[in-house]
Coordinates of C-alpha atoms in Angstrom, one line a residue:
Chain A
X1 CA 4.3 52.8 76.8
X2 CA 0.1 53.2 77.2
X3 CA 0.5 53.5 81.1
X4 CA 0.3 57.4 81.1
X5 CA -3.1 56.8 78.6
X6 CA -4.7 55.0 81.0
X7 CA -4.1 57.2 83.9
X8 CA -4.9 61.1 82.3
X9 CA -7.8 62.0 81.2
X10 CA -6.6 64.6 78.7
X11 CA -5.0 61.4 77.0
X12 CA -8.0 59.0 77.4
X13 CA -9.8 61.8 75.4
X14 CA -7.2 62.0 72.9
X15 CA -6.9 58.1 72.6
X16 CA -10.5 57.7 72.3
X17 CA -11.1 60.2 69.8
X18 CA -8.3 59.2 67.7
X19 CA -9.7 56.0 67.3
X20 CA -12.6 57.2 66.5
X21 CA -11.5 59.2 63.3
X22 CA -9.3 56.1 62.4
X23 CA -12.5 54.4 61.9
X24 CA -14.6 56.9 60.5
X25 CA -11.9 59.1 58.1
X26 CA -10.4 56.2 56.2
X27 CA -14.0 54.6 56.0
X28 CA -15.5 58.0 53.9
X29 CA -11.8 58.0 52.5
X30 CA -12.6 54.9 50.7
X31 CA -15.4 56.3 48.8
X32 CA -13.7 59.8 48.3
X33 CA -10.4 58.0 46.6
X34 CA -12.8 56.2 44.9
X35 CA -14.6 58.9 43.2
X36 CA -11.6 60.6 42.8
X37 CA -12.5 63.7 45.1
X38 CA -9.5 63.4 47.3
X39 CA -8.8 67.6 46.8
X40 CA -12.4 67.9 48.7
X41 CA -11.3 66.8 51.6
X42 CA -8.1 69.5 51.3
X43 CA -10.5 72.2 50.5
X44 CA -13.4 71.1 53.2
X45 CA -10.0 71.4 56.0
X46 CA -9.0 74.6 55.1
X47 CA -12.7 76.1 55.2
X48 CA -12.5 74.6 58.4
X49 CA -9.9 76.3 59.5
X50 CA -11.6 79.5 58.3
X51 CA -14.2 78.7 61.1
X52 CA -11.6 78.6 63.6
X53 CA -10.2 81.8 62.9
X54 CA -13.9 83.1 63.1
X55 CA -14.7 81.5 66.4
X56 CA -11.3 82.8 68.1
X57 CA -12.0 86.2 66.7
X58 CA -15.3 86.2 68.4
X59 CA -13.8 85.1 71.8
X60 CA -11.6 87.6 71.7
X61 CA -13.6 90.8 70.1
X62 CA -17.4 90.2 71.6
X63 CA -17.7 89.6 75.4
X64 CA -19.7 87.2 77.2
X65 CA -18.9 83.9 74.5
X66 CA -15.3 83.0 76.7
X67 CA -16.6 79.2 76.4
X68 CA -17.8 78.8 72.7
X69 CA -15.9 75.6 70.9
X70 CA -14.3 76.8 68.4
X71 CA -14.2 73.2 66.6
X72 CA -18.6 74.0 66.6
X73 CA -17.8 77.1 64.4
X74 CA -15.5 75.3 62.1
X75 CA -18.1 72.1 61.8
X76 CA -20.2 74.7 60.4
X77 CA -17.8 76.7 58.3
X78 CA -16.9 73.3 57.0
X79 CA -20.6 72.0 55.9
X80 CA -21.1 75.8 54.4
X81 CA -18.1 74.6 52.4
X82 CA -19.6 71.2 51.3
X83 CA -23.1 73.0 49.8
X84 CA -20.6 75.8 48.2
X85 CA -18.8 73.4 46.7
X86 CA -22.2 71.6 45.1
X87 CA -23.4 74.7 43.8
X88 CA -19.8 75.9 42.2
X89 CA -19.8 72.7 40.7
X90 CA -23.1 72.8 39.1
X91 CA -22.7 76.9 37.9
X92 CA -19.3 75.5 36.2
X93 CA -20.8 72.3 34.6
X94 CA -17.9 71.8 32.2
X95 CA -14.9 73.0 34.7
X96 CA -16.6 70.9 38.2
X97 CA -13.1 71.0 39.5
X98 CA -12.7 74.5 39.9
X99 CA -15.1 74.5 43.3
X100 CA -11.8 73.2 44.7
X101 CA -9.9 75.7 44.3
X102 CA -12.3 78.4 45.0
X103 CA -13.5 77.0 48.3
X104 CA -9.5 76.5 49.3
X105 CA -7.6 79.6 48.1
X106 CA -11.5 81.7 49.5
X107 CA -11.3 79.9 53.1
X108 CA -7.5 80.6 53.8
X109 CA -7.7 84.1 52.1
X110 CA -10.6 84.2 54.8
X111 CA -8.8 82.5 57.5
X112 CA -5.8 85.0 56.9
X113 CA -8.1 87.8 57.3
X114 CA -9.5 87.0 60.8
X115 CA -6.3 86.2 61.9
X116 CA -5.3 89.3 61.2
X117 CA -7.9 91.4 62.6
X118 CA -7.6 90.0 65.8
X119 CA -4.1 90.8 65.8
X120 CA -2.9 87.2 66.3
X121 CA -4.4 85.4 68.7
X122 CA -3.6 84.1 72.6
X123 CA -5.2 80.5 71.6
X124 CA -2.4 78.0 70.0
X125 CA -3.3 78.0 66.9
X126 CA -0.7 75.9 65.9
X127 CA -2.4 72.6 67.6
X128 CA -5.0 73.5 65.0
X129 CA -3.4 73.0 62.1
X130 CA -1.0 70.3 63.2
X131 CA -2.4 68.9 66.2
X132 CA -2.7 68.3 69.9
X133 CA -2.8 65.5 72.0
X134 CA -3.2 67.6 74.7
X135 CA -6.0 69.4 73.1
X136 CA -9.2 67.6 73.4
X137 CA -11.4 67.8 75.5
X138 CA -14.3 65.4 76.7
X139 CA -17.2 67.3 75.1
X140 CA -14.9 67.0 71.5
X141 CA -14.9 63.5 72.2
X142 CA -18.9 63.1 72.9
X143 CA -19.0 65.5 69.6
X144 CA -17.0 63.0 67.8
X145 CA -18.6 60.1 69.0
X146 CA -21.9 61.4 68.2
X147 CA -20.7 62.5 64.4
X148 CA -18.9 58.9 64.2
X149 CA -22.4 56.8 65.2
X150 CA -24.2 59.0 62.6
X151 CA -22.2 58.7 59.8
X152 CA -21.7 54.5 60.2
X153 CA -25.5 54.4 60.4
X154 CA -25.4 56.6 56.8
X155 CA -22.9 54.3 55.3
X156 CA -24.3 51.3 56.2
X157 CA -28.3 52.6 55.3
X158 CA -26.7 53.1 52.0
X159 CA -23.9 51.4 51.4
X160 CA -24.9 49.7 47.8
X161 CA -25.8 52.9 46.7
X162 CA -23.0 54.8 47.5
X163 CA -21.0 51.6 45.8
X164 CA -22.9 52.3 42.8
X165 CA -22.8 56.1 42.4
X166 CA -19.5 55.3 43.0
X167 CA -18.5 52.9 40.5
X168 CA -21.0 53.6 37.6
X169 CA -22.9 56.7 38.1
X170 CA -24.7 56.5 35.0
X171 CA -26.3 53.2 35.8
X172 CA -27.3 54.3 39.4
X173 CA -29.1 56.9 37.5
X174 CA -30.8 54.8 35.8
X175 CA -31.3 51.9 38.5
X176 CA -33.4 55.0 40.1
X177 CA -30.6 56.0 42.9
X178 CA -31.3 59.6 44.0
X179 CA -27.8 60.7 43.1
X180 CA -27.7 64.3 44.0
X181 CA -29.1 63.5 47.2
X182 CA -27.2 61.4 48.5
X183 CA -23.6 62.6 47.0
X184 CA -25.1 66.1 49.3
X185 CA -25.6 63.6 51.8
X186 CA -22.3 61.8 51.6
X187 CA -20.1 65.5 51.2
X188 CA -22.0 66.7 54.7
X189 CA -20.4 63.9 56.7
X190 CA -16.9 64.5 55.0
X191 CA -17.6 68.1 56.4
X192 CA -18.4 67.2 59.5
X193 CA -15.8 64.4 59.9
X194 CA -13.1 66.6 58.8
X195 CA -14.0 69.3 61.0
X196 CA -13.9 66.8 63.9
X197 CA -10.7 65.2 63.1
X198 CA -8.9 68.5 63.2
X199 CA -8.1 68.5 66.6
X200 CA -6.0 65.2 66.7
X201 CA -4.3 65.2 63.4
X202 CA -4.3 69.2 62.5
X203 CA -6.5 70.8 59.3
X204 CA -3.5 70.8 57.4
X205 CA -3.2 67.0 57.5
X206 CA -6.8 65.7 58.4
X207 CA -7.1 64.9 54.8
X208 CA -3.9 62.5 54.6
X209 CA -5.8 60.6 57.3
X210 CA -9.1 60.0 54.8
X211 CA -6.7 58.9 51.3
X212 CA -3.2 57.2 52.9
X213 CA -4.9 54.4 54.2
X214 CA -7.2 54.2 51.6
X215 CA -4.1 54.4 49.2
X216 CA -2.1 51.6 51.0
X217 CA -5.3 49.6 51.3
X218 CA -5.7 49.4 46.9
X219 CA -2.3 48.4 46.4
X220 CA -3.7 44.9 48.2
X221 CA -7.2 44.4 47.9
X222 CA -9.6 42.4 45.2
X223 CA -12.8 43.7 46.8
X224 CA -14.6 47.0 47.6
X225 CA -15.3 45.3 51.2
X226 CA -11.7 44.0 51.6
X227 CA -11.0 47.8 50.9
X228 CA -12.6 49.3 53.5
X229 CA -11.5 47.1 56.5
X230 CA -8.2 47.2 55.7
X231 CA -8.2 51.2 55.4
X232 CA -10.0 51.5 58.7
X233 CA -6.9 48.7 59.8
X234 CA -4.4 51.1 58.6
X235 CA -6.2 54.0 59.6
X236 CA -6.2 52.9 63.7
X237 CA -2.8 51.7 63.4
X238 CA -1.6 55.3 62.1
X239 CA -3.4 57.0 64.7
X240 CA -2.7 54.8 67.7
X241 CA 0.8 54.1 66.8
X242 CA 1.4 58.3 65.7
X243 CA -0.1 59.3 68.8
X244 CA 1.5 57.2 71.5
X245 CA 5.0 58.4 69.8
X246 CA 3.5 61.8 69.2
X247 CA 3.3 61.9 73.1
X248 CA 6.5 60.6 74.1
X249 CA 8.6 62.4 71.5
X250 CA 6.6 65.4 72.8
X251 CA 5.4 66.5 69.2
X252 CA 2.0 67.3 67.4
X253 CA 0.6 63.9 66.7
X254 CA -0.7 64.9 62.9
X255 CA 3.1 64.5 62.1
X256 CA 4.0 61.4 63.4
X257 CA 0.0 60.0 62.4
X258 CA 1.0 60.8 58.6
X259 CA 4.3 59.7 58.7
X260 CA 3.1 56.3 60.8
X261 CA 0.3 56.1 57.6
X262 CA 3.0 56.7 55.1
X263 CA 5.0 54.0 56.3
X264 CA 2.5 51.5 55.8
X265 CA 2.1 52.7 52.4
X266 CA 5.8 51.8 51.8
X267 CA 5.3 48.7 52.9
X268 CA 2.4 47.8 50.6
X269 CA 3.9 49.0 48.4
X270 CA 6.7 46.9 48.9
X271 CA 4.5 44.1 49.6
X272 CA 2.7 44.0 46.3
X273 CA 6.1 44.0 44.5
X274 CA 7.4 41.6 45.8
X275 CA 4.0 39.2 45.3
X276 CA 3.9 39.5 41.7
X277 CA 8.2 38.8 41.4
X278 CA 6.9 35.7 43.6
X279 CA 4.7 34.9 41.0
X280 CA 6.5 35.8 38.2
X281 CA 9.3 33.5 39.5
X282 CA 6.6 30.9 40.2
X283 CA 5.1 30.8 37.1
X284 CA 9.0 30.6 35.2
X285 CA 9.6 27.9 37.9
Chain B
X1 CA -50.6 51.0 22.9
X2 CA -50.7 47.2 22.9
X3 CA -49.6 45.5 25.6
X4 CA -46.9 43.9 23.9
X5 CA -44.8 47.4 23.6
X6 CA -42.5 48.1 25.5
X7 CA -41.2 51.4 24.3
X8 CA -43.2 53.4 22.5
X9 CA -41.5 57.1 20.7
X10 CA -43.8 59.8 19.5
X11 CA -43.1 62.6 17.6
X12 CA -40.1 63.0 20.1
X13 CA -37.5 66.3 19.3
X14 CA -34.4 66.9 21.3
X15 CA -32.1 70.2 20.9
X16 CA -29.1 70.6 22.6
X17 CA -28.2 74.1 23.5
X18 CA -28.4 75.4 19.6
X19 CA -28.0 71.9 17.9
X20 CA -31.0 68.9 16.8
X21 CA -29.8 66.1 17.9
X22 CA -32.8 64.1 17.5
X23 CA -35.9 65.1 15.1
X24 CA -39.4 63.9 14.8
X25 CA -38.6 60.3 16.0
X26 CA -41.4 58.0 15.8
X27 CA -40.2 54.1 16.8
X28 CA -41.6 51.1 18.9
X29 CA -40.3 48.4 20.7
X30 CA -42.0 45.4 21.2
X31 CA -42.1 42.6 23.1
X32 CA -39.2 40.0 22.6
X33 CA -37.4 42.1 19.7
X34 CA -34.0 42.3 19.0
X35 CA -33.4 45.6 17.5
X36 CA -30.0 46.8 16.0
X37 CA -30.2 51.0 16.0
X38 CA -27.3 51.7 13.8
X39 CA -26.3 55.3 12.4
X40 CA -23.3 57.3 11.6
X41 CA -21.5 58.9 14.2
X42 CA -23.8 62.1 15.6
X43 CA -26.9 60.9 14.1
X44 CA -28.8 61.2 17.6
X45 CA -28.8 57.2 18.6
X46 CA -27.2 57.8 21.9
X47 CA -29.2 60.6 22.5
X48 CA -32.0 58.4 21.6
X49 CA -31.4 56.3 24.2
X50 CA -30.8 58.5 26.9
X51 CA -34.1 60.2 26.3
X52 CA -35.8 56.3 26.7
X53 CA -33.6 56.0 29.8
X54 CA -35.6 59.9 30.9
X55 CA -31.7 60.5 31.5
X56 CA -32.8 63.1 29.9
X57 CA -36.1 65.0 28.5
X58 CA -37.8 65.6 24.7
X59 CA -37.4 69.1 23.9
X60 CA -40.9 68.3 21.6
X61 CA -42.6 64.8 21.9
X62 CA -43.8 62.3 24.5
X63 CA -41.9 58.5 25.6
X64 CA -43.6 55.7 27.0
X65 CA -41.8 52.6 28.5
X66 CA -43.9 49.7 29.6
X67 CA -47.2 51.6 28.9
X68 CA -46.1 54.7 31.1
X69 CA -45.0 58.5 30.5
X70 CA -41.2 58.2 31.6
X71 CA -41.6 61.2 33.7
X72 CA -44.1 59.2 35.7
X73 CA -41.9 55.7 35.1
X74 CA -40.4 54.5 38.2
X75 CA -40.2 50.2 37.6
X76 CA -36.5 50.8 37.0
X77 CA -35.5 47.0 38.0
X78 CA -37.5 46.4 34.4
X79 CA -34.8 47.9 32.7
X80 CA -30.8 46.8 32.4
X81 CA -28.6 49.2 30.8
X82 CA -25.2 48.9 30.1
X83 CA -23.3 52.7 28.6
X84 CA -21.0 52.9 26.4
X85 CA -18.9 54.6 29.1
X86 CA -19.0 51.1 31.1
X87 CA -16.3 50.2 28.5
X88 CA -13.8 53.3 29.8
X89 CA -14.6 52.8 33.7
X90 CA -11.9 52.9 36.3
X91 CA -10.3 49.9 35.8
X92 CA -8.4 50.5 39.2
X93 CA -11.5 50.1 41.0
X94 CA -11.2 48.3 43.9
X95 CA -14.2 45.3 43.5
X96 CA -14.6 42.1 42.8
X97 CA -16.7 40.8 40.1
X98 CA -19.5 39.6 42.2
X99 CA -19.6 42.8 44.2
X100 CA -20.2 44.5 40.8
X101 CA -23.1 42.3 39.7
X102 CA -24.9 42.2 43.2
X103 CA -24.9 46.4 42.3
X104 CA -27.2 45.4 39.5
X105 CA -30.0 44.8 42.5
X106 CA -29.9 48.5 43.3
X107 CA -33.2 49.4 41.9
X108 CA -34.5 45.8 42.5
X109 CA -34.3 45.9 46.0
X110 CA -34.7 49.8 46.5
X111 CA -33.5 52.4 49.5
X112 CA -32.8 50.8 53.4
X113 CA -33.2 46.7 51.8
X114 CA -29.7 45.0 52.5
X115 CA -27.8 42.9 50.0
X116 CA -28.0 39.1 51.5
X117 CA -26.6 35.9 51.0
X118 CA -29.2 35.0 48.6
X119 CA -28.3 37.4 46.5
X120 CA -24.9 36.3 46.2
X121 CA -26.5 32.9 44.5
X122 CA -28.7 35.4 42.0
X123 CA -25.2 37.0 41.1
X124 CA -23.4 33.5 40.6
X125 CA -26.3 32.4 39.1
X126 CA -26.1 36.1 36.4
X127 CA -22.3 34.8 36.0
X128 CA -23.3 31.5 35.1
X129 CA -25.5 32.3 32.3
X130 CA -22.9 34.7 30.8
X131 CA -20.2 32.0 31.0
X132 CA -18.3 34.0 33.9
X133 CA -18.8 32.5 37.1
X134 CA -14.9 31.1 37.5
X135 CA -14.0 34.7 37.5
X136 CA -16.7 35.8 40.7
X137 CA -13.8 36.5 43.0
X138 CA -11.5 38.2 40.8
X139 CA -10.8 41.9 40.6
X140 CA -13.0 43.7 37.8
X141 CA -9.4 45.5 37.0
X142 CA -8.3 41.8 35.9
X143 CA -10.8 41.1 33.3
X144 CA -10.2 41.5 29.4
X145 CA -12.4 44.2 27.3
X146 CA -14.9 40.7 26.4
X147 CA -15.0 39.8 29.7
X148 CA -16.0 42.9 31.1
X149 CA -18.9 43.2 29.0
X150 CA -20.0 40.1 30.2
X151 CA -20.0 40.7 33.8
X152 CA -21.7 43.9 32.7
X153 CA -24.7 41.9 31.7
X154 CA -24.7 39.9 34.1
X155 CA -25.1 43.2 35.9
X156 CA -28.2 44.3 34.4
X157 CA -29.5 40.4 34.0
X158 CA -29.8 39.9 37.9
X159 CA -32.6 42.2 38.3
X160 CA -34.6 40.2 35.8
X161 CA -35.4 43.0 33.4
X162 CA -37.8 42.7 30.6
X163 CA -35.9 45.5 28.9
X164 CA -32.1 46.0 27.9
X165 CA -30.3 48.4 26.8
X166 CA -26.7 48.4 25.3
X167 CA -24.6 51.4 23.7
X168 CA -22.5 50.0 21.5
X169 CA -20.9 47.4 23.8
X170 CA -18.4 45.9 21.9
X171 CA -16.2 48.9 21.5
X172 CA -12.5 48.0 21.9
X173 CA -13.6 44.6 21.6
X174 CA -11.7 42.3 18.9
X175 CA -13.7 40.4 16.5
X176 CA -13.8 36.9 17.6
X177 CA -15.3 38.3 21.1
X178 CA -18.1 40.3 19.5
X179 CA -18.7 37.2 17.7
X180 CA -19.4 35.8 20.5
X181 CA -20.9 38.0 22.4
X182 CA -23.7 38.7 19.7
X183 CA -24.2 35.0 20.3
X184 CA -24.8 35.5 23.3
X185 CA -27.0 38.0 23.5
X186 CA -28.9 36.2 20.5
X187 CA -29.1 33.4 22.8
X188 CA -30.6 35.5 25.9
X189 CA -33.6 36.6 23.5
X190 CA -34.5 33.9 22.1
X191 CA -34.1 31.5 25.6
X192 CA -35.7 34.3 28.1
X193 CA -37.7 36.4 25.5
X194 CA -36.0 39.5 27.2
X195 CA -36.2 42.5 25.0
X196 CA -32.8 44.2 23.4
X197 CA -32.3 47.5 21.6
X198 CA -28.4 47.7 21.1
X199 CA -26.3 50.6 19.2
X200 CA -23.8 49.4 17.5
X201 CA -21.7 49.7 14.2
X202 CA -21.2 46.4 13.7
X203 CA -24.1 46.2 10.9
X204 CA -22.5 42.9 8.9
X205 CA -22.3 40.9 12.0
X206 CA -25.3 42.3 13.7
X207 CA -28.1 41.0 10.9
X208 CA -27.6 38.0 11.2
X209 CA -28.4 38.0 15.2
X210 CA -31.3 41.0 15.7
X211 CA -34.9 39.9 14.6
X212 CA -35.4 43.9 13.8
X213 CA -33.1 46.5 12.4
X214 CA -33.6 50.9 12.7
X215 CA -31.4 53.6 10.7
X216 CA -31.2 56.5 12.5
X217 CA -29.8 59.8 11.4
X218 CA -31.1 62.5 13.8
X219 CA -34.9 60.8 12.7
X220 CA -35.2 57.4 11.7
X221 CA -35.0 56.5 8.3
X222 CA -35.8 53.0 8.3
X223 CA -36.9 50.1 10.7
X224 CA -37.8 46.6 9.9
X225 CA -37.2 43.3 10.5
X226 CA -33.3 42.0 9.6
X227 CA -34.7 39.8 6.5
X228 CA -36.2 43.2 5.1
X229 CA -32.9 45.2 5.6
X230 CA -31.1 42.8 4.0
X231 CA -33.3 42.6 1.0
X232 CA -33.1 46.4 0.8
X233 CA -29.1 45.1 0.3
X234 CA -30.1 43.0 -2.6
X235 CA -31.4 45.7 -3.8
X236 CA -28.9 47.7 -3.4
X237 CA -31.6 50.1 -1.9
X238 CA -29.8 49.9 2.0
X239 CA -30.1 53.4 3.9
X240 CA -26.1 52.9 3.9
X241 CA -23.7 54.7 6.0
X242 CA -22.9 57.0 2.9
X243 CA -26.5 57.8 2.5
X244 CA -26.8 58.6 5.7
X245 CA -24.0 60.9 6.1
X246 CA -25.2 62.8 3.0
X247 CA -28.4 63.0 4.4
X248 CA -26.6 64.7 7.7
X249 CA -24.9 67.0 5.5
X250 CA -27.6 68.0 4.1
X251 CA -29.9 68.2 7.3
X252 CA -27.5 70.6 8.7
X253 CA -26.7 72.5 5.4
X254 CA -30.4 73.7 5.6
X255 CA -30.3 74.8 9.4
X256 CA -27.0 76.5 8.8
X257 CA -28.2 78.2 5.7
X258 CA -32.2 78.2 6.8

């Protein structure tokens, strides 16, 4: 079943990099769900994808940049998206949700645009929005690599304070936790991750990678620790199990990486009902 | 200021967009006080607060907290707070009780210092002296409206503050629990010396555990010690709730008319 991993490259670079983002995605994804800013990773995806459109545009139009990545052009689109998003939420202090929306609905009306100007394009787009296993290459993987070792080092360097900004943001306030700083901080390594993530799951379902595992993960957990390993758990089984069937049933892996992560959510779910009827029957007994 | 003040209030104004919210407060704190700030609803004692907190900043005045401007204040481990909105937090939020108490050493321990084993013993210790350490490894979703605003103390007790803050903690609370939970914050300043200023609306119950009470409606109308406030009962001279709300009326009949 892993044979043909071990002996193509194109696969190694998939496999590596989707373990990668099943570390990293779920691990952000806990504190996104958390602070109930799920939609940001929806609206950071499509901006990304806005990026993508502008790099094959350029490709295509302006001679000489044949080799320019176009996942480089949609990290940046994507972190251009994460400061927007700040400073839409800050003009609208009363309606902070509309920055979704805006950033969204402005990066696919975007995305549509460049897409059309360059009268379609020769590139499969489609492994872009759904995925390719066949798409990565090894300098996406270094890229991801690199992105993946930064943000841990972020997360652990400050881990109690994005627990506390995320639990009670008042009293990080006044414990004396540089709040806007790090919540920019924080949304720049959603941007980045998402952009990165895009080639194995697809922008349109990179940000069911960062909340289903996350989601699966509360219906079990007592701790904000227990939380995050099992997420990253669920997270690599999704991704290693969606993307050895994506590659046998010969289909984008983003599908079968969703559908892998909503299984397990089904089964939680399951799980936790049936615990509490055990105890319930227990405590009758 | 003496040294023995911990918060000291002058002449401090706060306007929100159009509106007073707070005017020409003058109040102290000292040292080991247990002071009740009680006032009608929109009379300015949250705001009050917040401006101690340098949440936010005096329109007119000047704030010092343990013998420093607040803008220049940065000892937060000296201060525990616990908001009123700690009583509507996510209750689906995924940590356990001791996870939530060890966050209490966030200013204590300051940016790029890990949380240790040791302080895993400070937070069981915390639990201990609010009568909670049996539930250190629940869920915080678990725990009843009391029990939450125990752990919450225990929160702000593990960094050892001098100072703590509470906006009216007991909401949603049922009797017997404030009860207790006066007690036990009646016990914590008289055991540690630590210094309280609590909101609240609880004025029958609260006398009989604060060493110091303040009325405040938009400026403070009265503040002195519980035996003093309730002799202004006797005398049925008490800056009551109804006096107080007149007085509001009447405070914003002249700015609407003025």
């Amino acid at each position: 079943m892993f044979e043909a991993f071990f002996r193509y490259d194109f696969l190694q670079n998939a496999a590596m990099t989707g373990i990668l983002i099943g570390l990293v995605a779920p691990l952000l994804g806990v504190f996104i769900v958390v602070r109930r800013l799920s939609l940001i990773a929806d609206a950071l995806s499509h901006i990304t994808l806005t990026g993508i459109a502008a790099s094959l545009l350029l490709e295509k139009k302006v001679s000489g940049i044949n080799d320019l990545n176009p996942v480089f052009l949609g990290m940046a689109f994507s972190v251009l998206g994460a400061v927007l998003i700040e400073w839409i939420r800050k003009l609208y202090k009363n309606y902070e949700e509309l920055a979704i929306p805006i950033i969204l609905s402005g990066g696919i009306g975007l995305g549509v645009l460049l897409i059309s100007l360059a009268d379609g394009f020769n590139t499969d787009l489609f492994s872009y929005l759904f995925g390719s296993v066949a798409a990565v290459s090894r300098s996406n993987m270094w890229t991801v690599l690199f992105i993946t070792c930064i943000v841990i080092i972020i997360v652990f360097l400050f881990y109690k304070e994005l627990f506390v900004l995320s639990f009670d943001e008042e009293h990080a306030t006044v414990s004396g936790v540089k709040g806007k700083w790090i919540h920019l901080l924080f949304i720049l390594m959603v941007a980045l991750v998402i952009a990165s993530s895009m080639q194995v799951v697809g922008i349109l379902l990179v940000s069911a990678l960062m909340t289903l595992p996350v989601a699966s993960a509360l219906r079990i957990t007592k701790s904000f620790k227990q939380t995050i390993v099992l997420s990253v758990l669920f997270g690599e089984i999704s991704v290693i199990v969606g993307l050895v069937s994506a590659y046998h049933l010969g289909v984008p892996p983003g599908g079968t990486i969703v559908m892998i992560a909503i299984l397990i959510l089904i089964l939680t779910t399951a799980l936790k009902k049936v615990s509490i009827q055990f105890f319930w029957t227990k405590r009758r007994a | 200021m003496s040294d023995c003040k911990i918060v000291e209030v002058k002449n401090v104004s706060f306007k929100y967009e159009k509106e007073w919210a707070v005017e020409h407060v003058n109040f102290s704190l000292d040292k080991g006080q247990f002071v009740a700030l009680i006032g009608p609803n929109g009379s300015g004692k949250s705001t009050l607060v917040k401006l101690i907190l340098g949440l936010i900043k005096p329109t007119v005045g000047s704030i010092q907290v343990f013998n420093e401007l607040i803008k220049r204040f940065n000892n937060w481990q000296e201060i525990g707070y616990i908001s009123q909105k700690s009583n509507s937090f996510n209750a689906g939020f995924p940590a356990s009780v001791l996870e939530v108490v060890k966050s209490g050493l966030v200013s204590r321990l300051g940016m790029f210092r890990f949380l240790k084993r040791e302080h895993t013993q400070k937070a069981l210790e915390a639990l201990k002296v609010v009568e909670m350490e049996e539930f250190a490894r629940s869920s915080i979703g678990e725990l009843s409206g009391g029990q939450l605003q125990r752990v919450f103390i225990a929160r702000a007790l593990i960094s050892a503050p001098s100072l703590l803050i509470l906006d009216e903690p007991t909401v949603g609370i049922d009797a017997k629990h404030v009860t207790d939970f006066y007690d036990l914050l009646g016990r914590l300043n008289k055991k540690t010396g630590i210094t309280l200023l609590m909101i609240t609306h609880d004025i029958d119950t609260i006398t009989k555990h604060a060493t110091h009470i303040a009325c405040m409606n938009k400026t403070i109308s009265f503040h002195g010690t519980s035996d003093e406030y309730n002799q202004y009962n006797e005398q049925d001279l008490k800056p009551s709730y109804e006096h107080m709300d007149q007085q509001l009326i009447r405070n914003n009949y002249v700015e609407v008319t003025s």
